[in-house]
Each structure stands twice: as structure tokens, then as C-alpha cells.
Coordinates of C-alpha atoms in Angstrom, one line a residue:
X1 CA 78.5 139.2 85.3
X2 CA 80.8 136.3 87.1
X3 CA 83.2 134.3 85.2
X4 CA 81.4 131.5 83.9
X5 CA 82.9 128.0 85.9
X6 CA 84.6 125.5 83.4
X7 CA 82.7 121.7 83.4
X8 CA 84.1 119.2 85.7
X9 CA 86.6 116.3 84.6
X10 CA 85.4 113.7 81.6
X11 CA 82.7 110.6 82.5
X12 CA 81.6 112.4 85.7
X13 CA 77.9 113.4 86.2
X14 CA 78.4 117.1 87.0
X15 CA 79.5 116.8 83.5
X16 CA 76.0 115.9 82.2
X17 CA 74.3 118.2 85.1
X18 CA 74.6 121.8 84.7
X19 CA 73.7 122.4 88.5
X20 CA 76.2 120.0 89.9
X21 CA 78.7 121.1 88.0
X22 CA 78.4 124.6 89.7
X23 CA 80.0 123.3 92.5
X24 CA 83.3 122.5 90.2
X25 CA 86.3 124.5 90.0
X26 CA 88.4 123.5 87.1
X27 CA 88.3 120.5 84.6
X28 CA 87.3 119.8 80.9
X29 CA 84.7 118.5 79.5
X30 CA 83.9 115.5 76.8
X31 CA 85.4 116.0 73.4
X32 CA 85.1 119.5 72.0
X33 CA 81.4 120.3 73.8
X34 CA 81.5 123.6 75.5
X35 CA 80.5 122.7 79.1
X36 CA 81.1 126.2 80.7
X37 CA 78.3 127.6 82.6
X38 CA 77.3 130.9 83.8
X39 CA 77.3 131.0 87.6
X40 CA 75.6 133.9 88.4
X41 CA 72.5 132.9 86.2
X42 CA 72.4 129.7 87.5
X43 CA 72.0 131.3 91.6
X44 CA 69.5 134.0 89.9
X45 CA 67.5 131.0 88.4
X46 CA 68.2 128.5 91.3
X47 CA 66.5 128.5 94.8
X48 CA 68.9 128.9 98.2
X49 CA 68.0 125.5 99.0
X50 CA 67.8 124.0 95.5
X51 CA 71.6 125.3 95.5
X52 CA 72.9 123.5 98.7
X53 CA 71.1 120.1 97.8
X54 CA 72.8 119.8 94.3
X55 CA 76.4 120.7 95.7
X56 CA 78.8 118.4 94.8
X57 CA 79.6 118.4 98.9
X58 CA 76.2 118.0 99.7
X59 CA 75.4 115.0 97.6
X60 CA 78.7 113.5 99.0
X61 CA 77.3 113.8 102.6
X62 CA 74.2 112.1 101.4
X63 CA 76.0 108.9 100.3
X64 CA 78.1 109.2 103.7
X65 CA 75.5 109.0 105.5
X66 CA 73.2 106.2 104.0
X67 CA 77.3 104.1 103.7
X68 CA 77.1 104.9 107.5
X69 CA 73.1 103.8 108.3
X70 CA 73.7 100.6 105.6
X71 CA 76.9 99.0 105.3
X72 CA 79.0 100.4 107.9
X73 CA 76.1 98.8 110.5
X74 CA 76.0 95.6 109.1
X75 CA 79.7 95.4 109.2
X76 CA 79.2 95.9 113.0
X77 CA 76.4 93.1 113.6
X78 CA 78.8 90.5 111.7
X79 CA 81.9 91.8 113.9
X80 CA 79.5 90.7 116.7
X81 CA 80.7 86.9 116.0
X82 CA 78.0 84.8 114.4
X83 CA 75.9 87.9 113.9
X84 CA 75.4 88.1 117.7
X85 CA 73.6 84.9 118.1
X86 CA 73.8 82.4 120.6
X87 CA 75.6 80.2 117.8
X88 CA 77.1 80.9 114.2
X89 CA 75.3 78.4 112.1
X90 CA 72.1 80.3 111.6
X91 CA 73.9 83.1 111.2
X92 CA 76.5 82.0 108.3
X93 CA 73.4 80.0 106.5
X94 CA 71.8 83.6 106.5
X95 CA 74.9 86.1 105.3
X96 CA 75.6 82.8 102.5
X97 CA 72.4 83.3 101.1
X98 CA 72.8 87.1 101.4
X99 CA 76.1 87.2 100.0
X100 CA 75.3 84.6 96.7
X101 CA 71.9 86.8 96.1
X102 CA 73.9 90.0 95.9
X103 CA 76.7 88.7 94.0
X104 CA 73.9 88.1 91.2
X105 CA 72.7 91.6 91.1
X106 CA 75.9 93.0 91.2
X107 CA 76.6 90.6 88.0
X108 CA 74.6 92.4 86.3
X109 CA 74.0 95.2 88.7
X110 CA 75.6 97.9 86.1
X111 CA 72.9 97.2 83.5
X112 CA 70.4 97.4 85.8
X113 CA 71.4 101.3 88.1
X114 CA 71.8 102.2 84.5
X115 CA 68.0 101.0 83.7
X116 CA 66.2 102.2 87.1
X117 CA 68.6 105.3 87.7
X118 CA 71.3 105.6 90.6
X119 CA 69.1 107.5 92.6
X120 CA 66.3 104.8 93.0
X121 CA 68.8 102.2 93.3
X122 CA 70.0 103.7 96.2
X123 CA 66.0 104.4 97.2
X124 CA 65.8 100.4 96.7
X125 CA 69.2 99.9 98.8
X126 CA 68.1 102.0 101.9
X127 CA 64.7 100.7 102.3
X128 CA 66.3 97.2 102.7
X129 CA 68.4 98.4 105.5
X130 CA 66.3 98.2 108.3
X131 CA 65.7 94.6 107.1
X132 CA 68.8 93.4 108.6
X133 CA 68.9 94.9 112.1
X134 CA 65.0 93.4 112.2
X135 CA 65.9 90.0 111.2
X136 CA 68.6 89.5 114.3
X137 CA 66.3 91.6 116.6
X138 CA 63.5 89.2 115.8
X139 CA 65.5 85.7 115.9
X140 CA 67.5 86.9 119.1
X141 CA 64.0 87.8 120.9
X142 CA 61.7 85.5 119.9
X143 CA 63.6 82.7 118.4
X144 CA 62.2 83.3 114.7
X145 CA 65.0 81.8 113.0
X146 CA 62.9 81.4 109.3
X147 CA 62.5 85.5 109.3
X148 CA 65.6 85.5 109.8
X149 CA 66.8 83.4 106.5
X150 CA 63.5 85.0 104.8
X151 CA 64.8 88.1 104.6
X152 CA 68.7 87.5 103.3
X153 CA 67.4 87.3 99.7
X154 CA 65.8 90.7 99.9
X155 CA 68.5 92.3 101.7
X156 CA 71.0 91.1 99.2
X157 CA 68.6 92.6 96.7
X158 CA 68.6 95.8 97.7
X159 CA 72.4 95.9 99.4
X160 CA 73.3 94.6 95.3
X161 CA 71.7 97.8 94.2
X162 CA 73.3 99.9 97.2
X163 CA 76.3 99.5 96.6
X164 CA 76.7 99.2 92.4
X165 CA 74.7 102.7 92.9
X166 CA 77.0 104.0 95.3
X167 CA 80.2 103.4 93.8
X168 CA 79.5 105.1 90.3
X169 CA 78.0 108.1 92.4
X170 CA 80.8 108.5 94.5
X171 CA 83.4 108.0 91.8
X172 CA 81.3 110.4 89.4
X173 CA 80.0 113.5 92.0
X174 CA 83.8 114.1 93.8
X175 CA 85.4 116.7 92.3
X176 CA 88.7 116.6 91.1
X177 CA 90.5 118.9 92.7
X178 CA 88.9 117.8 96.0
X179 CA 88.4 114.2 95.1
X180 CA 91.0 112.7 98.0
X181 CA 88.8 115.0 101.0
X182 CA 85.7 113.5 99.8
X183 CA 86.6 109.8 99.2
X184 CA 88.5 110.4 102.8
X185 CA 84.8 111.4 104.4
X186 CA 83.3 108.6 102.5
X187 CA 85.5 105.8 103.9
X188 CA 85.3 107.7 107.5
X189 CA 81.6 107.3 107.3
X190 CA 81.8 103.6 106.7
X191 CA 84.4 102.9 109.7
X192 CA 82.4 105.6 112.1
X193 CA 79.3 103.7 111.9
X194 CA 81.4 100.1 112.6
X195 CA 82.7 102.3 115.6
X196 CA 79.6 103.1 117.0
X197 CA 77.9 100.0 116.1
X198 CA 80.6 98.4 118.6
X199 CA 80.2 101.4 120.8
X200 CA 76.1 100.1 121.4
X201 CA 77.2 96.8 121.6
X202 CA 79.7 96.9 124.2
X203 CA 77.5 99.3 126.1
X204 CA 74.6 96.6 125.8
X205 CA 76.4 93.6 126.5
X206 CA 79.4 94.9 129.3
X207 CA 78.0 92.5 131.7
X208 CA 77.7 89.5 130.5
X209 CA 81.0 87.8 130.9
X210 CA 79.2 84.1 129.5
X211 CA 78.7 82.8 125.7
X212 CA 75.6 82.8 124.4
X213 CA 73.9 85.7 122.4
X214 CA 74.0 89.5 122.8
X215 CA 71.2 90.9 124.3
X216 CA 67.8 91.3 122.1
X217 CA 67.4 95.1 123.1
X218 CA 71.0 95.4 121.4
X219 CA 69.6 95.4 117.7
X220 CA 67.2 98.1 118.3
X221 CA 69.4 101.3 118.0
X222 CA 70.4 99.5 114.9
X223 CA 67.1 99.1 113.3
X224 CA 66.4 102.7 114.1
X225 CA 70.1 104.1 112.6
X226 CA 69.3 101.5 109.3
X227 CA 66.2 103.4 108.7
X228 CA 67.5 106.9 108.7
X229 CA 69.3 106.0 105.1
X230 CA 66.2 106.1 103.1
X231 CA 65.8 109.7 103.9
X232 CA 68.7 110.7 102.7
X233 CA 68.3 108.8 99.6
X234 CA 65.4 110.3 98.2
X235 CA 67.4 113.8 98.5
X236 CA 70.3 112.2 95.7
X237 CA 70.4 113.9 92.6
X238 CA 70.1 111.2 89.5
X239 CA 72.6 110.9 87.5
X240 CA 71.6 110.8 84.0
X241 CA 74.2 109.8 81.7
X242 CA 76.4 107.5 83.6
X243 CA 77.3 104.9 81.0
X244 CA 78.0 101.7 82.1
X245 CA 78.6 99.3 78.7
X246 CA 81.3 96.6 77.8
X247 CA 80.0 94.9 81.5
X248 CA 80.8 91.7 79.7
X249 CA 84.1 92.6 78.6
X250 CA 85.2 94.2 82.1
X251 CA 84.5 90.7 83.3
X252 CA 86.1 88.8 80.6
X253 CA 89.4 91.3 80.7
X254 CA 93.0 90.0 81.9
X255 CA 93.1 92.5 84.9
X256 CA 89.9 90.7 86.0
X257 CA 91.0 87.3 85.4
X258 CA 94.3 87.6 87.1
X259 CA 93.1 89.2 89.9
X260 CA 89.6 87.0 90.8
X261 CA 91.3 84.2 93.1
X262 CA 92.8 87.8 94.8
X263 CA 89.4 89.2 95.2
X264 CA 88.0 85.9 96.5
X265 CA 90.2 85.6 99.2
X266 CA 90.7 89.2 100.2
X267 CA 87.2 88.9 101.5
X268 CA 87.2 85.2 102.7
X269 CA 88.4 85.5 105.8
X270 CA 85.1 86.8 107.5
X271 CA 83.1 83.9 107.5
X272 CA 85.8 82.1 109.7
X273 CA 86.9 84.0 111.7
X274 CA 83.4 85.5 112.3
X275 CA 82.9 81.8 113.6
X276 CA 85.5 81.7 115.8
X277 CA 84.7 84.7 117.6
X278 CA 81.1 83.7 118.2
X279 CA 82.2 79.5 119.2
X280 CA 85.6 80.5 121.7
X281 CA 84.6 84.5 123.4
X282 CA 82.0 85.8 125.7
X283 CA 79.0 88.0 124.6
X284 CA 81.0 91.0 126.4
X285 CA 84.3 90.0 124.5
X286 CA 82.7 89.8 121.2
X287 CA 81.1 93.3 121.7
X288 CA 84.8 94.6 122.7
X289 CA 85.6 93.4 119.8
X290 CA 83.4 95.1 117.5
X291 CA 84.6 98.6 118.9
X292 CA 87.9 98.6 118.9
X293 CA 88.8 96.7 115.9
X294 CA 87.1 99.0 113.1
X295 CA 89.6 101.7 115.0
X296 CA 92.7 100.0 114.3
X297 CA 91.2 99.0 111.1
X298 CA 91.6 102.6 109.8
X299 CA 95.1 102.9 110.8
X300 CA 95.9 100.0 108.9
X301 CA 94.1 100.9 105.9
X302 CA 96.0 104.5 105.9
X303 CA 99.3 102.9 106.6
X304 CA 98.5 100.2 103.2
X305 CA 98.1 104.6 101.7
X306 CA 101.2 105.9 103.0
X307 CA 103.2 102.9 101.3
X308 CA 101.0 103.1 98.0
X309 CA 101.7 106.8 98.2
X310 CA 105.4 106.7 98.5
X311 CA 107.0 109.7 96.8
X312 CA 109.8 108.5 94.7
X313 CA 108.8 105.1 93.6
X314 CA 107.0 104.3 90.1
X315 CA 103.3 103.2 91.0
X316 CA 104.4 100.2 90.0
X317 CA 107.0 100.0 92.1
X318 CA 104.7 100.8 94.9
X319 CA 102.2 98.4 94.1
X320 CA 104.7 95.5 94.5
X321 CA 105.9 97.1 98.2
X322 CA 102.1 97.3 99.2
X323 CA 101.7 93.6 97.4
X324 CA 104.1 91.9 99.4
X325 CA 103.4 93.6 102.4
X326 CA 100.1 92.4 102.6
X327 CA 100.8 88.8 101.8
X328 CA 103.6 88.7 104.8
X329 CA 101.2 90.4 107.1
X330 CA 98.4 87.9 106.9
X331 CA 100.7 84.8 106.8
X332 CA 101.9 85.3 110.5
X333 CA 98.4 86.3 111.2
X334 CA 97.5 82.8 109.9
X335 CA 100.1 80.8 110.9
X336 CA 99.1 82.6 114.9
X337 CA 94.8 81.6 114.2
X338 CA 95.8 78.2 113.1
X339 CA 98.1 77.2 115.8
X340 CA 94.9 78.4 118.0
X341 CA 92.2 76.8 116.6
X342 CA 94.1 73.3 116.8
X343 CA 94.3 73.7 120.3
X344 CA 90.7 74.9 120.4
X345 CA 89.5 71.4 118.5
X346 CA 91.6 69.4 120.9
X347 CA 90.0 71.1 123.7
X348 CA 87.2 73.2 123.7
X349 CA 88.0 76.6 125.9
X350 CA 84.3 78.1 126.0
X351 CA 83.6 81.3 125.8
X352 CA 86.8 82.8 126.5
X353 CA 86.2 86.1 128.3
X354 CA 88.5 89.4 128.7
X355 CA 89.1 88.7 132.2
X356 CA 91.0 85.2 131.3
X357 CA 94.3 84.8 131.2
X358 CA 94.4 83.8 128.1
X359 CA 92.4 86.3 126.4
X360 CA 95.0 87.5 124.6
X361 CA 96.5 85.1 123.5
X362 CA 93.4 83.7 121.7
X363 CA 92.0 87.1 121.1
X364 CA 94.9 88.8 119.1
X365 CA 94.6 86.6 115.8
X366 CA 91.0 87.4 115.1
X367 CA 92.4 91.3 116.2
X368 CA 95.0 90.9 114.0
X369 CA 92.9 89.9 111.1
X370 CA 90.3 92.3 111.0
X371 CA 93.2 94.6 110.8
X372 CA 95.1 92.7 107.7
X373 CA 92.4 91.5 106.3
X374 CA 90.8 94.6 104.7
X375 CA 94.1 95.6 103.6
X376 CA 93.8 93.2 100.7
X377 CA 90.7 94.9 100.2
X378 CA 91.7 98.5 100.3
X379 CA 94.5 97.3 97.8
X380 CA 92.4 96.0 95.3
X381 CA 90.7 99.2 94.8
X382 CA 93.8 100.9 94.1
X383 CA 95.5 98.7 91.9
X384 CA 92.4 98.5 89.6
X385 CA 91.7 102.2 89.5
X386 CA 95.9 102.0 88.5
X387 CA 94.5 100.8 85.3
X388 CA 91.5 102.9 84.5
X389 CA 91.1 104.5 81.4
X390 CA 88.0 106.5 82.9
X391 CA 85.9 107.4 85.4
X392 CA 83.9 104.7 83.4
X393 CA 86.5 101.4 83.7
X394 CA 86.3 102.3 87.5
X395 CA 82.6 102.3 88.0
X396 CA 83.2 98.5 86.3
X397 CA 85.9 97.3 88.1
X398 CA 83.7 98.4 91.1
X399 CA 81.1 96.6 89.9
X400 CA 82.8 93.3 89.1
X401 CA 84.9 93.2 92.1
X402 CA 81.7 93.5 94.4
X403 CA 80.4 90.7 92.6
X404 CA 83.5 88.6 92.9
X405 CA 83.5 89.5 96.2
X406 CA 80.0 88.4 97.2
X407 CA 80.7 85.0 95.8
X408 CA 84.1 84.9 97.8
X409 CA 81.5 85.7 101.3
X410 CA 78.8 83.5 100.0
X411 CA 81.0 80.3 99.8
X412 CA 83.0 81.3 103.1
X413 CA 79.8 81.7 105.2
X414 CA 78.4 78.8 103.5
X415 CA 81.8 76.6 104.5
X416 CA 81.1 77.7 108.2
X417 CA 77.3 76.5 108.2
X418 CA 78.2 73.3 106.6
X419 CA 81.3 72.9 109.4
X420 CA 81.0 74.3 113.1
X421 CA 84.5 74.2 113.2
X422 CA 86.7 77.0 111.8
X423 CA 89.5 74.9 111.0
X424 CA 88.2 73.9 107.4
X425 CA 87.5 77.2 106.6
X426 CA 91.1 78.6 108.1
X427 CA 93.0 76.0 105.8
X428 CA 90.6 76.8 102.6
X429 CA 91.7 81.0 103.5
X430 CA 95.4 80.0 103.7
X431 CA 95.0 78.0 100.0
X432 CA 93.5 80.9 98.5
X433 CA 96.6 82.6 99.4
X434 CA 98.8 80.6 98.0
X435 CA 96.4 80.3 94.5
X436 CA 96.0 83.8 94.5
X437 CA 99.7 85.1 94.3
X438 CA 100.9 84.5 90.4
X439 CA 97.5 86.2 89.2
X440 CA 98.1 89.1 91.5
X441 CA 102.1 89.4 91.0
X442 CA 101.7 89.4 87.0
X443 CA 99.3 92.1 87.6
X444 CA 101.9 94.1 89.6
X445 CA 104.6 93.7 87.4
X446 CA 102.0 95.3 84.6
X447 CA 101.0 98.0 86.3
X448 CA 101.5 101.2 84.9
X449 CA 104.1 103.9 86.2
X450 CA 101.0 106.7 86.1
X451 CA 97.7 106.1 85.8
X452 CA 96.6 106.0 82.1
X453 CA 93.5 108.3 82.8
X454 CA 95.6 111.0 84.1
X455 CA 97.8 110.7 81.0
X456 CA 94.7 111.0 78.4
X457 CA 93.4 114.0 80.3
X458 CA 97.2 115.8 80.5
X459 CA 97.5 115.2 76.9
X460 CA 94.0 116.5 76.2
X461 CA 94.5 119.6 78.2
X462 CA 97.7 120.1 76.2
X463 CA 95.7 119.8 72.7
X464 CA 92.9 121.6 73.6
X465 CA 95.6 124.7 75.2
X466 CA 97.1 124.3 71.5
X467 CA 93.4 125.1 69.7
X468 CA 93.2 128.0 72.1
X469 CA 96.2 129.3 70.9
X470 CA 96.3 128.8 67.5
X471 CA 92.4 130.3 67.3
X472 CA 94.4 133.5 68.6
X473 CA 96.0 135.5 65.9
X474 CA 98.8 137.0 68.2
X475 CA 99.4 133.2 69.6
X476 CA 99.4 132.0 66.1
X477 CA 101.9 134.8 64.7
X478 CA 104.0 134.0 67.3
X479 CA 104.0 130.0 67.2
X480 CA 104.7 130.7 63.4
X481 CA 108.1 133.0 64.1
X482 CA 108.8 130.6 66.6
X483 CA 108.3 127.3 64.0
X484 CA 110.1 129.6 61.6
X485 CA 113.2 130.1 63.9
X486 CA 113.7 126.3 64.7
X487 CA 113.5 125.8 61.0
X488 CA 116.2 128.2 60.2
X489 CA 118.4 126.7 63.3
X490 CA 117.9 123.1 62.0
X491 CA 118.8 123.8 58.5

């Protein structure tokens, strides 16, 4: 008979799940619960096919692909510029209503995935998808703008559910020892569908060198793409025991406090921006747009890894590089956009197409932005896992920083319906900046040197290796001599 495989690390569901947890390597379980199982009875009880759904690999492409279908696509119809749309306003009332309804489930979205399950949250999530796509195909071809605003509250609904789900599975199913290649195909996933989102849009819309909105027949791949998440949904294992208490005191904690104004702003910029790409570039330039900036996107993000990564530096040494570098980025990015857009209010360019002279010049700060931007983003995550405790405090964090995040979208988009002009909106991004740096710098300077859930499970491991050996009697002998000697030397 095979050596039986040890349980997977504390707090994650192959913990709880004897099956998933045959995908594991090495780890320990909870406490002093024995959470070994025997392999080969597992395959002699399990189907082939059982097998390969509940990998730990498996499960991971699942969630890849529904991140791609979901909200990797609707990342690409917002990078369109006003959603695509002839003009923004319709647009930004719509994601402002979308953004403020999901904002309340992910309040409380933690009780709530842990009341319906993660897998039927995710069910819930992907059937909402197709929603989105539908909405834009229908206002764009028939000029139906109140389907359009009809469906944001549902679509926040199950997007809410979405993505509280999928950020306790993917923190939970990853193995340790593989945890970086999976989180690395998760976050491809999400970029790859912006890319090819922008891919369909550009190959839609090459022609038309006027403003105005994309073409109609442009949403359709979309819609079809959206729907193939649900699928793949209904093949998730559910996660059983995935605790999610203390929401109110995640909320109510100093790391959330000092970091909310950060949060807020990190995801401010897209309502905008988005606006300013829809009111000053052609349909063609806006689709250009929406391929090649998720691209440079990525490189950003894994540069913002490569400085967090530094070998050398104290974590919290890195977090203050990584810190600073953000903030210097986006202030000549905004210093370039706002220059722009007071020339753009003096006089109205139109739609600016590639071909233009000055193309360039007006394009780069929305480029530029949609690089820097989600560096703010990316950072967030990683200095609030720096404080986790648990697989637990990061499935909360995730949860309250989607929620704080929603709010920051909702009141951005809903600044760019209420004003045409980008300006206000602009100025209100630059403020947050400002607001958000004393919050954000106290919590750098607190960081700690090594994450304190690494520390727990090292000194764990090193307790549990000392039970092992003191439950052997030629260990224990020979920790007693040894004891016995240092005793003698000391006295």
C-alpha cells in the first residue's frame, strides 16, 4: 500500500475534503486532527473521472475560466470607453448602479457564500454574466437604454456573489507548495480574456476612424464567451467548512480603516478616464485601446512583484519601495491627463483618431493609467495578505476590500453621469491621492518583516516535530542525554 499523503496547509478546503486533498503534497493539518489519507484507497474507491474533477489543478482551471468568461470580459467592454456606446452617460449611470448594488452584497457577501455555499454562489455569479454583454448588445442595436439600467442591479447581484465566492476558493483550493503557479494562471486568465476582448473589438471596429459607438455585432462574441462560465461552475467542488466569522470586526479593524481612502482611490480612476476615452477618440481608437492596454497591464503588475519580491529587504521594507513607487507613478500620469483635459474643455478635439497627429499625445495618459492604475490595486492585495493570520483573515480582507472598492466605482461612475466632463472627476482622483497617503504610510511602516501566518505554521511544524520525537523512545533517550549534557556544561 502507498504512503498515505499528509493534509494540506490549515483554513484551506482540501483540509475539510478528503478528495481534494489527494491532490496535496505536504502540509499540516488543524490542531492535533490526523488529516493523512490513504491514496491508494481513495483511487480504488474513486472513479477516473471523479479523480480529475476534484484535483486541486482541475478546480483551479474551473475558476480560470469562469474569471476569464465573467470579469475579465467586462473589464474589456468598460475599456471600450463609455462601455462602447455612442456617449458615456448611459453608460456610467449603468456601472454606478452596478457598482453600489455589489458593494452591498459584498458587505455582507461573506455571510451569505457561507449560507448558500461557494459553489452556488459562483452558480448565481455565472448565470449573471451573459447579462452584461446582452444589455450593451441590446442598447447599441436597438436603442433600449432602460434594459440596459434594468439589468445593473442583477448583474451586481450575482458579480457580488462571483467574486466573494471566488476569492475564498482560490485562496483555499491552491496548494501550498504550488500556490504562486496557480494564483499566476488565475490572474493570466483574467488579463487573457481583457486581451481578447480588445482583440474582437478592434477586429470589429478597425474601420471606423469616427466617434460614435462600436458596432452592435461587436457584443455578440461576448455574450456567447459570458455564457460559457456557468458550465464550468456547476463542475466546482463545494467547499464545506470555509468559515467566514468576525466580518464585522475585519471591517471595523485598524488595517481596514487606514487603508479605505487607499482602496477607494486605487479603483477611482475608471469612471474618468473611461469618460474620456469614449468623449475625445474614435470607435477604432477606443478598440486599440482595449487590446493593447491589458498587455502592458501585466508587465506592470509583474514589475509592482519584482520590487515587492526584492531579496534582501524586510517585507516591510519592500512595501514602502512598492508604496512610493506607485504614488510617483500616477502623479506624473495625472499631472499629463490634467494638462490634457484642460485643453480638451477649452476646445473640444472630437473623436481623436490614431491616424492624428496628435494621437499620442492625448492617447498616452489614459495608456498610461490603465497601466498605473491597477498597480494600486495589485498592491493592496499584498500588503493585506502581509498581515494575515490565516487563510481565513485573507478570504476577509478580500471580502471587504471588494466592497470598498465597489463603493469607490459606484461614486466615480456616478460623478461622470452627473458631469460630462472628466475634469471633476480627474481633480476628485488627484484628492483621493493626497487623502489616502497618511492611512496608507502608517500601514507600511506597520507591516511586518514576515508574514505572521507563515510564522504560526513554522512554529507549529516545529511543536508538532517535537511530539513526534518525544512519542519515540530512542528520540526521547536521546533529547534526555542531550538535556542532561547541557545541564552538566551549565552548572
Amino acid at each position: 500500500m502507498e504512503n498515505p499523503i499528509q493534509g494540506p496547509p490549515p483554513g484551506t478546503h482540501a483540509a475539510t475534503d478528503p478528495h481534494l486533498a489527494a491532490g496535496y503534497s505536504h502540509g499540516q493539518g488543524d490542531g492535533d486532527v490526523d488529516l493523512t489519507i490513504d491514496r491508494a484507497q481513495y483511487k480504488a474507491e474513486t472513479p477516473l473521472w471523479k479523480r480529475i474533477r476534484q484535483h486541486s489543478l482541475t478546480q483551479m482551471l474551473f475558476i480560470s475560466v469562469q474569471a476569464f468568461c465573467g470579469p475579465a470580459l467586462s473589464d474589456a467592454i468598460s475599456g471600450l470607453g463609455g462601455g462602447g456606446l455612442a456617449t458615456p452617460k448611459t453608460s456610467n449611470i449603468r456601472f454606478a448602479l452596478d457598482q453600489g448594488v455589489e458593494a452591498i452584497v459584498c458587505l455582507f457577501g461573506a455571510v451569505l457564500v457561507n449560507f448558500i455555499g461557494v459553489k452556488w454562489s459562483l452558480v448565481i455569479g455565472a448565470a449573471s454574466f451573459p447579462l452584461l454583454g446582452a444589455s450593451y448588445y441590446c442598447n447599441s442595436q436597438f436603442n433600449n437604454q432602460w434594459f440596459l439600467i434594468a439589468t445593473a442591479p442583477f448583474t451586481g447581484t450575482g458579480f457580488g456573489f462571483w467574486n466573494i465566492a471566488e476569492g475564498a476558493y482560490v485562496m483555499s483550493i491552491a496548494p501550498e507548495a504550488k500556490r504562486g503557479k496557480y494564483l499566476a494562471l488565475w490572474i493570466v486568465s483574467r488579463n487573457a480574456g481583457q486581451l481578447v476582448g480588445g482583440a474582437i473589438n478592434l477586429a470589429k471596429n478597425a474601420e471606423k476612424n469616427s466617434g460614435g459607438g462600436i458596432d452592435p455585432s461587436t457584443y455578440i462574441p461576448f455574450i456567447v464567451l459570458e455564457a460559457l462560465a456557468l458550465p464550468f461552475a456547476f463542475g466546482i467542488c463545494e467547499m464545506k467548512d470555509v468559515e467566514m466569522r468576525y466580518i464585522v470586526k475585519t471591517y471595523l479593524s485598524k488595517i481596514i480603516y487606514c487603508s479605505f481612502i487607499f482602496i477607494i482611490w486605487s479603483y477611482f480612476y475608471n469612471g474618468p478616464w473611461s469618460t474620456y476615452l469614449a468623449l475625445y477618440f474614435s470607435v477604432r481608437a477606443r478598440a486599440l485601446s482595449s487590446l493593447i492596454c491589458p498587455f502592458f497591464c501585466i508587465i506592470g503588475c509583474f514589475g509592482l512583484g519584482y520590487v515587492t519580491d526584492l531579496k534582501g529587504y524586510s517585507q516591510r521594507r519592500r512595501a514602502q519601495f512598492g508604496f512610493w513607487l506607485i504614488i510617483v507613478l500616477n502623479v506624473a500620469v495625472y499631472v499629463w491627463s490634467l494638462i490634457m483635459q484642460v485643453r480638451f474643455v477649452r476646445n473640444d478635439p472630437g473623436p481623436i483618431d490614431w491616424s492624428d497627429k496628435r494621437f499620442s499625445e492625448a492617447f498616452l495618459p489614459y495608456f498610461f493609467i490603465q497601466t498605473t492604475g491597477p498597480l494600486a490595486q495589485v498592491y493592496t492585495y499584498w500588503i493585506l495578505s502581509s498581515f494575515a493570520e490565516s487563510g481565513q483573515d485573507n478570504v476577509r480582507f478580500s471580502a471587504a476590500l471588494k466592497a470598498i472598492q465597489c463603493v469607490g466605482n459606484a461614486i466615480a461612475f456616478g460623478v461622470s453621469a452627473a458631469d460630462s466632463s472628466p475634469l471633476t472627476g480627474m481633480i476628485l482622483n488627484c484628492a483621493l491621492m493626497v487623502a489616502c497617503i497618511p492611512g496608507m504610510w502608517y500601514i507600511t511602516n506597520k507591516t511586518p518583516d514576515r508574514i505572521p501566518a507563515d510564522v504560526i505554521a513554522e512554529e507549529m511544524a516545529l511543536e508538532a516535530e517535537q511530539r513526534k520525537k518525544m512519542e519515540d523512545p530512542d528520540k526521547k533517550d536521546a533529547l534526555e542525554e542531550v538535556h542532561t549534557r547541557e545541564v552538566a556544561t551549565l552548572a
